[in-house]
């Protein structure tokens, strides 16, 4: 036995014969046997496509640090949602890019029934009812300082007061028609409070995909450009609520708590640099597990591809395969539409 595997050798069979006894390359020789032993496949059904949504009727606005990604109006969102659904992608997630006027200390814009997020959810559900619509539950689009929660006088992001607002935000998303709410704020106890509120208000089918293991990562840079948070954050970090990239036990505690509080699905974020967390989570909890292939990861692949240093399609598909192999049931990626298109071609 070597590392739990039985290894055959020549002497075992009394053969003096050719070396080596084990030839794994036999199975790799032809397409048919490679096909037969492939462990993972990529399908459009396991992808979640994010969109940045803006007010107005104007043209889509490119995001400079994410070539190929645009901020889209509600009208444009609806047409993109139709196309992506036709390509087989089961769910989209919406990120509103709010005007500065919508940002207040109490973050009341988060639960405005006529807010941008709420109108966008409604428009997509009207146009493409079978497409899953997921939302981001966090206060960063509505806070003047770009943090995911309410701030006290000392600059600390307060937990319980923030949770009160997150509950209202999640309810307003559910009322607007959201199928899945995604708390990405990392406050303690928010999943339980959101679940109780959804149940008691009759939203018994609303799923919670909790960003349980969300790290304080520098890979979010382009996203913050896209939503205009780079300036409002002004160099501040989120280390008092997001996870330390050095830790993995802490992520397991977060996931356990969120599941106990009523999460249906869990997310690891960022993605590729955190595949060890995905693997550990899937093994330990055996629940629907997703990874967020974040903006910085997209930017890296895109930039290298545009420079001609990497073959985009191949590296993107290999990246998706890595997520599957690690244990992801699905992947939230800015490449979702492209991948679904490539698979259909
Ligand atoms: C904020 C939020 C962030 C992302 C998704 N939701 C940024 C942050 O936590 O500062 C980042 C996603 C990405 O980089 O693609 N609630």
mmCIF file of C-alpha atoms and ligand atoms in Angstrom:
data_model
loop_
_atom_site.group_PDB
_atom_site.id
_atom_site.type_symbol
_atom_site.label_atom_id
_atom_site.label_comp_id
_atom_site.label_asym_id
_atom_site.label_seq_id
_atom_site.Cartn_x
_atom_site.Cartn_y
_atom_site.Cartn_z
ATOM 1 C CA UNK A 1 0.000 0.000 0.000
ATOM 2 C CA UNK A 2 1.207 3.481 -0.827
ATOM 3 C CA UNK A 3 -0.845 6.325 0.579
ATOM 4 C CA UNK A 4 -3.913 4.091 0.772
ATOM 5 C CA UNK A 5 -3.578 2.841 -2.805
ATOM 6 C CA UNK A 6 -2.639 -0.707 -3.700
ATOM 7 C CA UNK A 7 0.186 -0.606 -6.177
ATOM 8 C CA UNK A 8 0.858 -3.615 -8.311
ATOM 9 C CA UNK A 9 4.421 -4.440 -9.138
ATOM 10 C CA UNK A 10 6.095 -6.967 -11.319
ATOM 11 C CA UNK A 11 7.509 -9.183 -8.595
ATOM 12 C CA UNK A 12 4.049 -9.638 -7.128
ATOM 13 C CA UNK A 13 3.086 -11.482 -10.303
ATOM 14 C CA UNK A 14 6.363 -13.319 -10.455
ATOM 15 C CA UNK A 15 7.164 -11.448 -13.625
ATOM 16 C CA UNK A 16 10.604 -10.328 -14.427
ATOM 17 C CA UNK A 17 8.963 -8.505 -17.223
ATOM 18 C CA UNK A 18 8.845 -5.077 -18.591
ATOM 19 C CA UNK A 19 9.023 -2.046 -16.382
ATOM 20 C CA UNK A 20 6.757 -0.487 -15.260
ATOM 21 C CA UNK A 21 3.827 -2.691 -14.335
ATOM 22 C CA UNK A 22 1.457 0.196 -14.059
ATOM 23 C CA UNK A 23 0.896 2.263 -17.219
ATOM 24 C CA UNK A 24 -1.718 4.990 -16.614
ATOM 25 C CA UNK A 25 -0.983 6.347 -20.084
ATOM 26 C CA UNK A 26 -2.900 3.405 -21.607
ATOM 27 C CA UNK A 27 -6.138 5.046 -20.534
ATOM 28 C CA UNK A 28 -4.993 8.415 -21.787
ATOM 29 C CA UNK A 29 -4.071 7.165 -25.257
ATOM 30 C CA UNK A 30 -7.431 7.559 -27.038
ATOM 31 C CA UNK A 31 -10.338 9.915 -26.918
ATOM 32 C CA UNK A 32 -12.793 7.119 -26.013
ATOM 33 C CA UNK A 33 -10.964 6.015 -22.890
ATOM 34 C CA UNK A 34 -10.229 9.577 -21.852
ATOM 35 C CA UNK A 35 -13.954 10.282 -22.203
ATOM 36 C CA UNK A 36 -14.865 7.218 -20.171
ATOM 37 C CA UNK A 37 -12.756 8.161 -17.186
ATOM 38 C CA UNK A 38 -13.372 11.914 -17.105
ATOM 39 C CA UNK A 39 -14.647 12.848 -13.635
ATOM 40 C CA UNK A 40 -16.118 16.307 -14.265
ATOM 41 C CA UNK A 41 -17.965 18.105 -17.053
ATOM 42 C CA UNK A 42 -18.796 21.759 -17.560
ATOM 43 C CA UNK A 43 -22.329 22.721 -18.485
ATOM 44 C CA UNK A 44 -24.121 26.031 -18.765
ATOM 45 C CA UNK A 45 -26.451 24.682 -16.048
ATOM 46 C CA UNK A 46 -23.883 25.224 -13.349
ATOM 47 C CA UNK A 47 -23.179 28.877 -14.078
ATOM 48 C CA UNK A 48 -24.435 32.053 -12.419
ATOM 49 C CA UNK A 49 -24.088 35.287 -14.422
ATOM 50 C CA UNK A 50 -23.637 38.607 -12.564
ATOM 51 C CA UNK A 51 -24.786 41.980 -13.930
ATOM 52 C CA UNK A 52 -24.027 45.543 -12.837
ATOM 53 C CA UNK A 53 -27.196 47.602 -13.209
ATOM 54 C CA UNK A 54 -27.442 51.379 -13.689
ATOM 55 C CA UNK A 55 -30.278 53.899 -13.853
ATOM 56 C CA UNK A 56 -31.448 55.515 -17.045
ATOM 57 C CA UNK A 57 -32.092 54.675 -20.664
ATOM 58 C CA UNK A 58 -28.626 55.283 -22.059
ATOM 59 C CA UNK A 59 -26.130 52.893 -23.611
ATOM 60 C CA UNK A 60 -24.276 50.252 -21.605
ATOM 61 C CA UNK A 61 -21.141 51.624 -19.932
ATOM 62 C CA UNK A 62 -17.940 49.569 -20.144
ATOM 63 C CA UNK A 63 -16.028 48.766 -16.937
ATOM 64 C CA UNK A 64 -12.392 49.685 -17.750
ATOM 65 C CA UNK A 65 -10.759 47.155 -15.403
ATOM 66 C CA UNK A 66 -13.060 44.373 -16.673
ATOM 67 C CA UNK A 67 -12.928 44.439 -20.489
ATOM 68 C CA UNK A 68 -16.066 42.833 -21.915
ATOM 69 C CA UNK A 69 -18.151 43.658 -18.823
ATOM 70 C CA UNK A 70 -20.637 46.556 -18.877
ATOM 71 C CA UNK A 71 -22.866 48.420 -16.496
ATOM 72 C CA UNK A 72 -26.302 47.908 -18.032
ATOM 73 C CA UNK A 73 -29.643 49.713 -17.803
ATOM 74 C CA UNK A 74 -32.714 47.787 -16.668
ATOM 75 C CA UNK A 75 -33.923 47.566 -20.262
ATOM 76 C CA UNK A 76 -30.603 46.207 -21.491
ATOM 77 C CA UNK A 77 -30.471 43.832 -18.512
ATOM 78 C CA UNK A 78 -33.767 42.285 -19.554
ATOM 79 C CA UNK A 79 -32.546 41.546 -23.067
ATOM 80 C CA UNK A 80 -29.269 40.100 -21.771
ATOM 81 C CA UNK A 81 -31.173 37.990 -19.237
ATOM 82 C CA UNK A 82 -33.342 36.543 -22.006
ATOM 83 C CA UNK A 83 -30.283 35.579 -24.045
ATOM 84 C CA UNK A 84 -28.368 34.048 -21.175
ATOM 85 C CA UNK A 85 -31.422 32.019 -20.159
ATOM 86 C CA UNK A 86 -31.774 30.724 -23.723
ATOM 87 C CA UNK A 87 -28.150 29.583 -23.510
ATOM 88 C CA UNK A 88 -29.076 27.445 -20.492
ATOM 89 C CA UNK A 89 -27.747 29.548 -17.610
ATOM 90 C CA UNK A 90 -30.162 28.965 -14.695
ATOM 91 C CA UNK A 91 -29.555 32.070 -12.577
ATOM 92 C CA UNK A 92 -28.297 35.644 -12.657
ATOM 93 C CA UNK A 93 -27.247 37.904 -9.784
ATOM 94 C CA UNK A 94 -27.778 41.657 -9.728
ATOM 95 C CA UNK A 95 -25.484 44.384 -8.415
ATOM 96 C CA UNK A 96 -26.983 47.875 -8.480
ATOM 97 C CA UNK A 97 -24.652 50.776 -9.205
ATOM 98 C CA UNK A 98 -26.328 53.501 -7.179
ATOM 99 C CA UNK A 99 -26.008 57.267 -7.535
ATOM 100 C CA UNK A 100 -24.320 59.127 -4.678
ATOM 101 C CA UNK A 101 -27.706 60.681 -3.857
ATOM 102 C CA UNK A 102 -28.995 57.206 -2.879
ATOM 103 C CA UNK A 103 -26.229 56.790 -0.265
ATOM 104 C CA UNK A 104 -27.185 57.764 3.296
ATOM 105 C CA UNK A 105 -25.838 56.931 6.759
ATOM 106 C CA UNK A 106 -28.896 54.807 7.552
ATOM 107 C CA UNK A 107 -28.664 52.991 4.175
ATOM 108 C CA UNK A 108 -32.448 53.239 3.772
ATOM 109 C CA UNK A 109 -32.003 53.007 -0.003
ATOM 110 C CA UNK A 110 -31.314 49.306 0.492
ATOM 111 C CA UNK A 111 -34.993 48.549 1.124
ATOM 112 C CA UNK A 112 -36.650 51.185 -1.065
ATOM 113 C CA UNK A 113 -39.442 49.255 -2.836
ATOM 114 C CA UNK A 114 -38.808 51.423 -5.913
ATOM 115 C CA UNK A 115 -35.024 51.198 -5.703
ATOM 116 C CA UNK A 116 -32.905 50.226 -8.676
ATOM 117 C CA UNK A 117 -32.304 46.672 -7.437
ATOM 118 C CA UNK A 118 -35.997 46.106 -6.743
ATOM 119 C CA UNK A 119 -37.043 47.452 -10.158
ATOM 120 C CA UNK A 120 -34.400 45.359 -11.898
ATOM 121 C CA UNK A 121 -35.518 42.162 -10.127
ATOM 122 C CA UNK A 122 -39.113 42.859 -11.051
ATOM 123 C CA UNK A 123 -38.343 43.611 -14.688
ATOM 124 C CA UNK A 124 -36.377 40.391 -15.168
ATOM 125 C CA UNK A 125 -38.958 38.221 -13.400
ATOM 126 C CA UNK A 126 -41.726 39.707 -15.575
ATOM 127 C CA UNK A 127 -39.793 39.084 -18.780
ATOM 128 C CA UNK A 128 -38.129 35.729 -18.019
ATOM 129 C CA UNK A 129 -40.049 34.143 -15.131
ATOM 130 C CA UNK A 130 -38.164 30.858 -15.197
ATOM 131 C CA UNK A 131 -34.732 32.445 -14.879
ATOM 132 C CA UNK A 132 -33.557 32.404 -11.253
ATOM 133 C CA UNK A 133 -32.847 35.875 -9.927
ATOM 134 C CA UNK A 134 -30.457 36.267 -7.052
ATOM 135 C CA UNK A 135 -29.602 39.478 -5.207
ATOM 136 C CA UNK A 136 -26.733 40.795 -3.135
ATOM 137 C CA UNK A 137 -27.690 41.519 0.467
ATOM 138 C CA UNK A 138 -25.151 44.027 1.789
ATOM 139 C CA UNK A 139 -25.209 47.765 2.322
ATOM 140 C CA UNK A 140 -22.166 48.873 0.322
ATOM 141 C CA UNK A 141 -24.174 50.349 -2.605
ATOM 142 C CA UNK A 142 -26.129 52.484 -0.132
ATOM 143 C CA UNK A 143 -23.504 53.631 2.382
ATOM 144 C CA UNK A 144 -21.543 56.880 1.914
ATOM 145 C CA UNK A 145 -18.347 55.108 3.046
ATOM 146 C CA UNK A 146 -18.632 51.999 0.845
ATOM 147 C CA UNK A 147 -18.734 49.534 3.740
ATOM 148 C CA UNK A 148 -21.190 46.644 3.864
ATOM 149 C CA UNK A 149 -22.843 47.854 7.081
ATOM 150 C CA UNK A 150 -23.691 50.826 9.291
ATOM 151 C CA UNK A 151 -20.801 52.715 10.885
ATOM 152 C CA UNK A 152 -20.601 54.050 14.426
ATOM 153 C CA UNK A 153 -18.815 57.259 15.464
ATOM 154 C CA UNK A 154 -15.570 55.385 15.957
ATOM 155 C CA UNK A 155 -15.655 54.060 12.384
ATOM 156 C CA UNK A 156 -16.578 50.509 13.428
ATOM 157 C CA UNK A 157 -19.099 48.597 11.313
ATOM 158 C CA UNK A 158 -21.777 47.716 13.847
ATOM 159 C CA UNK A 159 -23.287 44.248 13.695
ATOM 160 C CA UNK A 160 -26.794 44.054 15.117
ATOM 161 C CA UNK A 161 -28.001 47.410 13.786
ATOM 162 C CA UNK A 162 -26.711 46.406 10.348
ATOM 163 C CA UNK A 163 -28.566 43.093 10.539
ATOM 164 C CA UNK A 164 -31.852 44.982 11.072
ATOM 165 C CA UNK A 165 -31.307 46.805 7.776
ATOM 166 C CA UNK A 166 -30.175 43.643 5.955
ATOM 167 C CA UNK A 167 -33.408 41.926 6.996
ATOM 168 C CA UNK A 168 -35.443 44.771 5.489
ATOM 169 C CA UNK A 169 -33.293 44.670 2.351
ATOM 170 C CA UNK A 170 -33.702 40.901 1.911
ATOM 171 C CA UNK A 171 -37.473 41.190 2.428
ATOM 172 C CA UNK A 172 -37.742 43.960 -0.140
ATOM 173 C CA UNK A 173 -35.847 41.800 -2.645
ATOM 174 C CA UNK A 174 -38.163 38.854 -1.969
ATOM 175 C CA UNK A 175 -41.217 41.106 -2.377
ATOM 176 C CA UNK A 176 -39.839 42.352 -5.704
ATOM 177 C CA UNK A 177 -39.655 38.722 -6.844
ATOM 178 C CA UNK A 178 -36.102 37.586 -6.040
ATOM 179 C CA UNK A 179 -35.781 33.802 -5.927
ATOM 180 C CA UNK A 180 -32.519 33.763 -3.999
ATOM 181 C CA UNK A 181 -31.046 36.298 -1.599
ATOM 182 C CA UNK A 182 -27.297 36.331 -1.127
ATOM 183 C CA UNK A 183 -26.061 37.912 2.094
ATOM 184 C CA UNK A 184 -22.504 38.996 1.265
ATOM 185 C CA UNK A 185 -21.994 41.305 4.240
ATOM 186 C CA UNK A 186 -20.388 38.882 6.758
ATOM 187 C CA UNK A 187 -22.330 40.222 9.761
ATOM 188 C CA UNK A 188 -22.937 37.683 12.549
ATOM 189 C CA UNK A 189 -26.407 36.152 12.806
ATOM 190 C CA UNK A 190 -27.847 37.671 9.661
ATOM 191 C CA UNK A 191 -28.851 34.424 7.969
ATOM 192 C CA UNK A 192 -31.029 33.381 10.909
ATOM 193 C CA UNK A 193 -32.739 36.759 11.117
ATOM 194 C CA UNK A 194 -33.342 36.853 7.367
ATOM 195 C CA UNK A 195 -34.729 33.303 7.364
ATOM 196 C CA UNK A 196 -37.177 34.035 10.199
ATOM 197 C CA UNK A 197 -38.315 37.249 8.519
ATOM 198 C CA UNK A 198 -38.835 35.532 5.147
ATOM 199 C CA UNK A 199 -40.832 32.724 6.748
ATOM 200 C CA UNK A 200 -43.014 35.009 8.815
ATOM 201 C CA UNK A 201 -43.765 37.271 5.842
ATOM 202 C CA UNK A 202 -44.839 34.329 3.700
ATOM 203 C CA UNK A 203 -41.733 34.105 1.507
ATOM 204 C CA UNK A 204 -41.340 30.451 2.264
ATOM 205 C CA UNK A 205 -39.730 29.569 -1.066
ATOM 206 C CA UNK A 206 -37.038 32.240 -1.080
ATOM 207 C CA UNK A 207 -33.669 30.533 -1.001
ATOM 208 C CA UNK A 208 -30.646 31.876 0.862
ATOM 209 C CA UNK A 209 -27.261 31.487 -0.797
ATOM 210 C CA UNK A 210 -24.993 32.678 1.951
ATOM 211 C CA UNK A 211 -21.562 34.112 1.220
ATOM 212 C CA UNK A 212 -20.418 32.215 4.289
ATOM 213 C CA UNK A 213 -16.717 32.180 3.525
ATOM 214 C CA UNK A 214 -16.058 35.632 2.178
ATOM 215 C CA UNK A 215 -12.489 36.772 2.520
ATOM 216 C CA UNK A 216 -11.097 40.297 2.862
ATOM 217 C CA UNK A 217 -9.524 39.998 -0.567
ATOM 218 C CA UNK A 218 -7.616 42.348 -2.827
ATOM 219 C CA UNK A 219 -9.117 40.452 -5.784
ATOM 220 C CA UNK A 220 -12.307 42.562 -5.482
ATOM 221 C CA UNK A 221 -10.611 45.662 -6.889
ATOM 222 C CA UNK A 222 -12.260 45.753 -10.346
ATOM 223 C CA UNK A 223 -15.713 45.097 -8.812
ATOM 224 C CA UNK A 224 -15.260 48.133 -6.596
ATOM 225 C CA UNK A 225 -14.385 50.144 -9.717
ATOM 226 C CA UNK A 226 -17.498 48.815 -11.436
ATOM 227 C CA UNK A 227 -19.863 49.836 -8.639
ATOM 228 C CA UNK A 228 -18.038 53.066 -7.847
ATOM 229 C CA UNK A 229 -16.942 51.907 -4.377
ATOM 230 C CA UNK A 230 -13.220 52.482 -4.870
ATOM 231 C CA UNK A 231 -13.588 56.216 -4.196
ATOM 232 C CA UNK A 232 -16.086 55.900 -1.341
ATOM 233 C CA UNK A 233 -13.940 53.282 0.408
ATOM 234 C CA UNK A 234 -10.906 55.550 -0.002
ATOM 235 C CA UNK A 235 -8.372 52.844 0.775
ATOM 236 C CA UNK A 236 -10.257 51.411 3.769
ATOM 237 C CA UNK A 237 -10.196 47.630 4.253
ATOM 238 C CA UNK A 238 -12.930 45.228 5.453
ATOM 239 C CA UNK A 239 -10.835 43.195 7.878
ATOM 240 C CA UNK A 240 -13.194 43.710 10.844
ATOM 241 C CA UNK A 241 -15.910 41.670 9.144
ATOM 242 C CA UNK A 242 -14.527 39.696 6.184
ATOM 243 C CA UNK A 243 -12.298 36.641 6.772
ATOM 244 C CA UNK A 244 -8.534 36.779 7.048
ATOM 245 C CA UNK A 245 -7.038 35.082 3.946
ATOM 246 C CA UNK A 246 -4.720 33.214 6.328
ATOM 247 C CA UNK A 247 -7.563 31.200 7.875
ATOM 248 C CA UNK A 248 -9.559 28.143 6.932
ATOM 249 C CA UNK A 249 -10.940 26.856 10.277
ATOM 250 C CA UNK A 250 -12.726 30.161 10.705
ATOM 251 C CA UNK A 251 -14.466 29.618 7.361
ATOM 252 C CA UNK A 252 -15.754 26.229 8.562
ATOM 253 C CA UNK A 253 -17.265 27.886 11.643
ATOM 254 C CA UNK A 254 -18.947 30.529 9.494
ATOM 255 C CA UNK A 255 -20.420 27.896 7.175
ATOM 256 C CA UNK A 256 -21.661 25.768 10.078
ATOM 257 C CA UNK A 257 -23.366 28.789 11.631
ATOM 258 C CA UNK A 258 -25.029 29.841 8.367
ATOM 259 C CA UNK A 259 -26.340 26.330 7.701
ATOM 260 C CA UNK A 260 -27.696 26.078 11.209
ATOM 261 C CA UNK A 261 -29.385 29.454 10.744
ATOM 262 C CA UNK A 262 -31.132 28.298 7.586
ATOM 263 C CA UNK A 263 -28.895 28.839 4.553
ATOM 264 C CA UNK A 264 -29.772 26.585 1.583
ATOM 265 C CA UNK A 265 -26.506 27.048 -0.274
ATOM 266 C CA UNK A 266 -23.070 28.348 0.603
ATOM 267 C CA UNK A 267 -20.509 30.420 -1.281
ATOM 268 C CA UNK A 268 -16.739 30.603 -1.091
ATOM 269 C CA UNK A 269 -15.277 33.884 -2.321
ATOM 270 C CA UNK A 270 -12.875 34.550 -4.045
ATOM 271 C CA UNK A 271 -12.700 31.370 -6.080
ATOM 272 C CA UNK A 272 -9.528 29.959 -7.576
ATOM 273 C CA UNK A 273 -7.110 31.047 -4.812
ATOM 274 C CA UNK A 274 -9.503 29.478 -2.256
ATOM 275 C CA UNK A 275 -10.178 26.032 -3.732
ATOM 276 C CA UNK A 276 -8.884 24.409 -0.546
ATOM 277 C CA UNK A 277 -11.797 26.046 1.274
ATOM 278 C CA UNK A 278 -14.251 24.733 -1.332
ATOM 279 C CA UNK A 279 -12.912 21.218 -0.968
ATOM 280 C CA UNK A 280 -12.961 21.324 2.823
ATOM 281 C CA UNK A 281 -16.475 22.775 2.908
ATOM 282 C CA UNK A 282 -17.887 20.231 0.456
ATOM 283 C CA UNK A 283 -16.351 17.335 2.348
ATOM 284 C CA UNK A 284 -17.416 18.549 5.744
ATOM 285 C CA UNK A 285 -20.947 19.798 5.048
ATOM 286 C CA UNK A 286 -22.057 18.091 1.805
ATOM 287 C CA UNK A 287 -24.444 20.920 0.885
ATOM 288 C CA UNK A 288 -24.826 22.848 -2.383
ATOM 289 C CA UNK A 289 -21.517 24.702 -2.614
ATOM 290 C CA UNK A 290 -20.584 27.538 -4.973
ATOM 291 C CA UNK A 291 -17.548 29.664 -5.647
ATOM 292 C CA UNK A 292 -17.433 33.266 -6.761
ATOM 293 C CA UNK A 293 -14.859 33.641 -9.531
ATOM 294 C CA UNK A 294 -14.395 37.298 -8.647
ATOM 295 C CA UNK A 295 -13.632 40.426 -10.637
ATOM 296 C CA UNK A 296 -9.863 40.319 -10.075
ATOM 297 C CA UNK A 297 -9.723 36.735 -11.292
ATOM 298 C CA UNK A 298 -11.701 37.719 -14.396
ATOM 299 C CA UNK A 299 -9.385 40.698 -14.972
ATOM 300 C CA UNK A 300 -6.277 38.512 -14.790
ATOM 301 C CA UNK A 301 -7.526 36.017 -17.368
ATOM 302 C CA UNK A 302 -8.869 38.772 -19.613
ATOM 303 C CA UNK A 303 -5.731 40.895 -19.512
ATOM 304 C CA UNK A 304 -3.404 37.993 -20.240
ATOM 305 C CA UNK A 305 -5.688 36.818 -23.047
ATOM 306 C CA UNK A 306 -5.869 40.277 -24.592
ATOM 307 C CA UNK A 307 -2.098 40.518 -24.470
ATOM 308 C CA UNK A 308 -1.924 37.239 -26.361
ATOM 309 C CA UNK A 309 -0.198 35.498 -23.460
ATOM 310 C CA UNK A 310 -2.963 33.004 -22.709
ATOM 311 C CA UNK A 311 -5.637 31.318 -24.827
ATOM 312 C CA UNK A 312 -8.785 32.701 -23.270
ATOM 313 C CA UNK A 313 -11.267 29.937 -23.997
ATOM 314 C CA UNK A 314 -8.897 27.213 -22.855
ATOM 315 C CA UNK A 315 -7.834 28.879 -19.615
ATOM 316 C CA UNK A 316 -11.412 29.802 -18.750
ATOM 317 C CA UNK A 317 -12.674 26.248 -19.314
ATOM 318 C CA UNK A 318 -9.741 24.822 -17.346
ATOM 319 C CA UNK A 319 -10.568 27.234 -14.526
ATOM 320 C CA UNK A 320 -14.191 26.038 -14.484
ATOM 321 C CA UNK A 321 -12.999 22.436 -14.435
ATOM 322 C CA UNK A 322 -10.827 23.252 -11.424
ATOM 323 C CA UNK A 323 -13.886 24.565 -9.580
ATOM 324 C CA UNK A 324 -15.814 21.389 -10.374
ATOM 325 C CA UNK A 325 -12.943 19.121 -9.365
ATOM 326 C CA UNK A 326 -12.592 20.936 -6.047
ATOM 327 C CA UNK A 327 -16.251 20.254 -5.266
ATOM 328 C CA UNK A 328 -18.269 23.212 -6.568
ATOM 329 C CA UNK A 329 -21.834 22.535 -7.648
ATOM 330 C CA UNK A 330 -21.782 25.810 -9.540
ATOM 331 C CA UNK A 331 -19.718 28.902 -10.237
ATOM 332 C CA UNK A 332 -20.635 32.567 -10.175
ATOM 333 C CA UNK A 333 -18.518 34.059 -12.951
ATOM 334 C CA UNK A 334 -18.423 37.081 -15.258
ATOM 335 C CA UNK A 335 -17.580 34.555 -17.971
ATOM 336 C CA UNK A 336 -20.901 32.671 -17.589
ATOM 337 C CA UNK A 337 -22.496 34.054 -20.758
ATOM 338 C CA UNK A 338 -19.337 33.505 -22.818
ATOM 339 C CA UNK A 339 -18.911 29.954 -21.553
ATOM 340 C CA UNK A 340 -22.547 29.100 -22.258
ATOM 341 C CA UNK A 341 -22.101 30.554 -25.758
ATOM 342 C CA UNK A 342 -18.908 28.541 -26.361
ATOM 343 C CA UNK A 343 -20.650 25.348 -25.202
ATOM 344 C CA UNK A 344 -23.506 26.048 -27.617
ATOM 345 C CA UNK A 345 -21.256 26.787 -30.620
HETATM 346 C C1 LIG B 1 -19.917 43.750 -1.638
HETATM 347 C C2 LIG B 1 -19.433 42.837 -2.701
HETATM 348 C C3 LIG B 1 -18.130 42.792 -3.180
HETATM 349 C C4 LIG B 1 -18.118 41.846 -4.193
HETATM 350 C C5 LIG B 1 -19.397 41.322 -4.308
HETATM 351 N N1 LIG B 1 -20.203 41.945 -3.359
HETATM 352 C C6 LIG B 1 -16.942 43.609 -2.850
HETATM 353 C C7 LIG B 1 -16.547 43.791 -1.457
HETATM 354 O O1 LIG B 1 -16.820 42.984 -0.570
HETATM 355 O O2 LIG B 1 -15.900 44.819 -1.234
HETATM 356 C C8 LIG B 1 -16.908 41.512 -5.004
HETATM 357 C C9 LIG B 1 -17.130 40.670 -6.199
HETATM 358 C C10 LIG B 1 -16.045 40.699 -7.207
HETATM 359 O O3 LIG B 1 -14.909 41.133 -6.958
HETATM 360 O O4 LIG B 1 -16.316 40.250 -8.327
HETATM 361 N N2 LIG B 1 -20.952 43.299 -0.867
#
